[in-house]
Short mmCIF file of C-alpha atoms in Angstrom, two decimals:
data_model
loop_
_atom_site.label_atom_id
_atom_site.label_comp_id
_atom_site.label_asym_id
_atom_site.label_seq_id
_atom_site.Cartn_x
_atom_site.Cartn_y
_atom_site.Cartn_z
CA UNK B 1 -27.18 -8.63 26.86
CA UNK B 2 -29.98 -8.47 24.20
CA UNK B 3 -29.92 -11.06 21.54
CA UNK B 4 -30.76 -8.57 18.96
CA UNK B 5 -29.44 -5.06 19.17
CA UNK B 6 -32.00 -2.33 20.21
CA UNK B 7 -33.10 -0.38 17.25
CA UNK B 8 -31.50 3.13 16.92
CA UNK B 9 -32.52 6.18 15.18
CA UNK B 10 -30.00 5.28 12.67
CA UNK B 11 -31.74 1.93 11.88
CA UNK B 12 -34.64 3.82 10.38
CA UNK B 13 -32.62 5.97 7.97
CA UNK B 14 -31.02 4.84 4.77
CA UNK B 15 -27.68 3.44 5.63
CA UNK B 16 -27.05 2.34 2.03
CA UNK B 17 -27.89 4.58 -0.86
CA UNK B 18 -28.79 3.01 -4.38
CA UNK B 19 -28.92 4.94 -7.72
CA UNK B 20 -28.44 4.06 -11.36
CA UNK B 21 -26.24 6.34 -13.48
CA UNK B 22 -25.58 5.45 -17.27
CA UNK B 23 -25.73 1.79 -16.70
CA UNK B 24 -23.83 1.69 -13.41
CA UNK B 25 -25.66 0.65 -10.16
CA UNK B 26 -23.93 2.76 -7.48
CA UNK B 27 -24.27 1.40 -4.07
CA UNK B 28 -22.95 3.74 -1.31
CA UNK B 29 -22.62 2.94 2.44
CA UNK B 30 -23.82 5.99 4.07
CA UNK B 31 -22.81 6.01 7.82
CA UNK B 32 -19.87 8.31 7.96
CA UNK B 33 -17.42 9.03 9.06
CA UNK B 34 -16.29 5.38 9.15
CA UNK B 35 -19.13 3.58 7.42
CA UNK B 36 -19.13 0.67 9.91
CA UNK B 37 -21.63 -1.80 9.26
CA UNK B 38 -24.45 -3.23 11.49
CA UNK B 39 -27.07 -5.67 11.15
CA UNK B 40 -29.28 -3.09 9.54
CA UNK B 41 -26.76 -1.73 7.11
CA UNK B 42 -26.00 -5.33 6.12
CA UNK B 43 -29.64 -5.99 5.27
CA UNK B 44 -29.85 -2.72 3.33
CA UNK B 45 -26.59 -3.59 1.52
CA UNK B 46 -27.96 -7.08 0.76
CA UNK B 47 -31.19 -5.52 -0.64
CA UNK B 48 -29.16 -3.01 -2.96
CA UNK B 49 -26.96 -5.97 -4.18
CA UNK B 50 -30.01 -7.94 -5.18
CA UNK B 51 -31.58 -4.83 -6.72
CA UNK B 52 -28.61 -4.33 -8.79
CA UNK B 53 -28.30 -7.76 -9.93
CA UNK B 54 -31.79 -7.93 -11.21
CA UNK B 55 -31.88 -4.45 -12.80
CA UNK B 56 -31.47 -5.09 -16.57
CA UNK B 57 -30.29 -1.40 -17.05
CA UNK B 58 -27.30 -1.90 -14.62
CA UNK B 59 -24.25 -3.50 -16.28
CA UNK B 60 -21.72 -2.50 -13.60
CA UNK B 61 -22.02 -2.42 -9.89
CA UNK B 62 -19.94 0.26 -8.08
CA UNK B 63 -19.67 0.00 -4.29
CA UNK B 64 -18.41 2.94 -2.29
CA UNK B 65 -18.58 4.80 1.02
CA UNK B 66 -20.17 8.21 1.94
CA UNK B 67 -17.78 10.79 3.29
CA UNK B 68 -14.14 11.46 2.76
CA UNK B 69 -12.34 9.54 5.38
CA UNK B 70 -13.31 5.98 5.00
CA UNK B 71 -14.64 3.43 2.57
CA UNK B 72 -15.51 1.12 5.44
CA UNK B 73 -13.87 0.41 8.86
CA UNK B 74 -15.79 -2.84 9.00
CA UNK B 75 -18.06 -4.04 11.64
CA UNK B 76 -19.41 -1.56 14.15
CA UNK B 77 -17.70 -2.61 17.28
CA UNK B 78 -20.23 -0.81 19.57
CA UNK B 79 -22.95 -2.86 18.30
CA UNK B 80 -21.12 -6.12 18.48
CA UNK B 81 -20.27 -5.32 22.02
CA UNK B 82 -23.86 -4.98 23.04
CA UNK B 83 -25.07 -8.43 21.68
CA UNK B 84 -24.69 -11.93 22.69
CA UNK B 85 -22.54 -14.61 21.01
CA UNK B 86 -25.54 -16.19 19.13
CA UNK B 87 -26.35 -12.91 17.47
CA UNK B 88 -22.74 -12.36 16.66
CA UNK B 89 -22.65 -15.76 15.06
CA UNK B 90 -25.69 -15.17 12.88
CA UNK B 91 -24.47 -11.61 12.13
CA UNK B 92 -21.17 -12.81 10.73
CA UNK B 93 -22.96 -15.67 8.86
CA UNK B 94 -25.23 -13.04 7.19
CA UNK B 95 -22.31 -10.84 6.37
CA UNK B 96 -20.42 -14.01 4.74
CA UNK B 97 -23.48 -14.67 2.73
CA UNK B 98 -23.83 -11.08 1.46
CA UNK B 99 -19.93 -11.12 0.37
CA UNK B 100 -20.76 -14.49 -1.28
CA UNK B 101 -23.59 -12.91 -3.21
CA UNK B 102 -21.13 -10.01 -4.32
CA UNK B 103 -18.50 -12.60 -5.26
CA UNK B 104 -21.06 -14.52 -7.33
CA UNK B 105 -22.69 -11.72 -9.03
CA UNK B 106 -22.24 -12.03 -12.72
CA UNK B 107 -21.93 -8.41 -13.35
CA UNK B 108 -18.61 -6.37 -12.91
CA UNK B 109 -18.41 -5.34 -9.27
CA UNK B 110 -16.07 -2.43 -8.55
CA UNK B 111 -14.98 -0.92 -5.30
CA UNK B 112 -14.29 2.85 -5.36
CA UNK B 113 -12.07 2.95 -2.32
CA UNK B 114 -12.44 6.73 -1.36
CA UNK B 115 -10.74 6.47 2.06
CA UNK B 116 -9.52 4.09 4.61
CA UNK B 117 -10.51 0.33 3.97
CA UNK B 118 -9.87 -1.63 7.18
CA UNK B 119 -10.92 -4.83 8.89
CA UNK B 120 -14.30 -5.96 7.48
CA UNK B 121 -14.29 -2.98 5.04
CA UNK B 122 -11.19 -4.72 3.41
CA UNK B 123 -13.11 -8.08 3.24
CA UNK B 124 -15.81 -6.25 1.33
CA UNK B 125 -13.72 -4.63 -1.17
CA UNK B 126 -11.64 -8.04 -1.69
CA UNK B 127 -14.95 -9.80 -2.37
CA UNK B 128 -15.54 -7.55 -5.67
CA UNK B 129 -14.26 -7.96 -9.08
CA UNK B 130 -11.92 -5.06 -8.86
CA UNK B 131 -10.81 -2.51 -6.24
CA UNK B 132 -9.49 0.86 -6.91
CA UNK B 133 -8.34 3.39 -4.52
CA UNK B 134 -9.84 6.71 -5.40
CA UNK B 135 -7.70 8.75 -2.95
CA UNK B 136 -4.03 8.37 -2.95
CA UNK B 137 -4.04 8.55 0.81
CA UNK B 138 -6.50 5.67 1.24
CA UNK B 139 -5.11 2.91 3.49
CA UNK B 140 -6.07 -0.83 3.19
CA UNK B 141 -5.36 -2.79 6.23
CA UNK B 142 -6.47 -6.06 8.03
CA UNK B 143 -6.01 -6.38 11.93
CA UNK B 144 -5.70 -10.18 11.34
#
């Protein structure tokens, strides 16, 4: 097994979109249908969080998922199955650091939960200041 996952075509695309709308920094996880996160998505998400924190024109951060089925289903299980335990450890450590960065962001951080929010996706939502299901059929669940 490789220590680092082999790059895929998706690793070279925007897995996280960032835009500023009327003082709101919108950060969108963009890997539908489930918006599962990989190492590359976490790096892009971390970069977007830092960008929003440092943006003087952003007063609120809104985190959401692309598509209409999932906010996020957590970590990409296929990616985790292809790496060794050392990489998994550092991957989880980086994800934890990213969540701490969200928790400690002095700006209001809102999760617009636009679909199912399960596993690590729920952990992301819980790190925010406020979570709001946008769809009534949104499901929040943890396998733990």
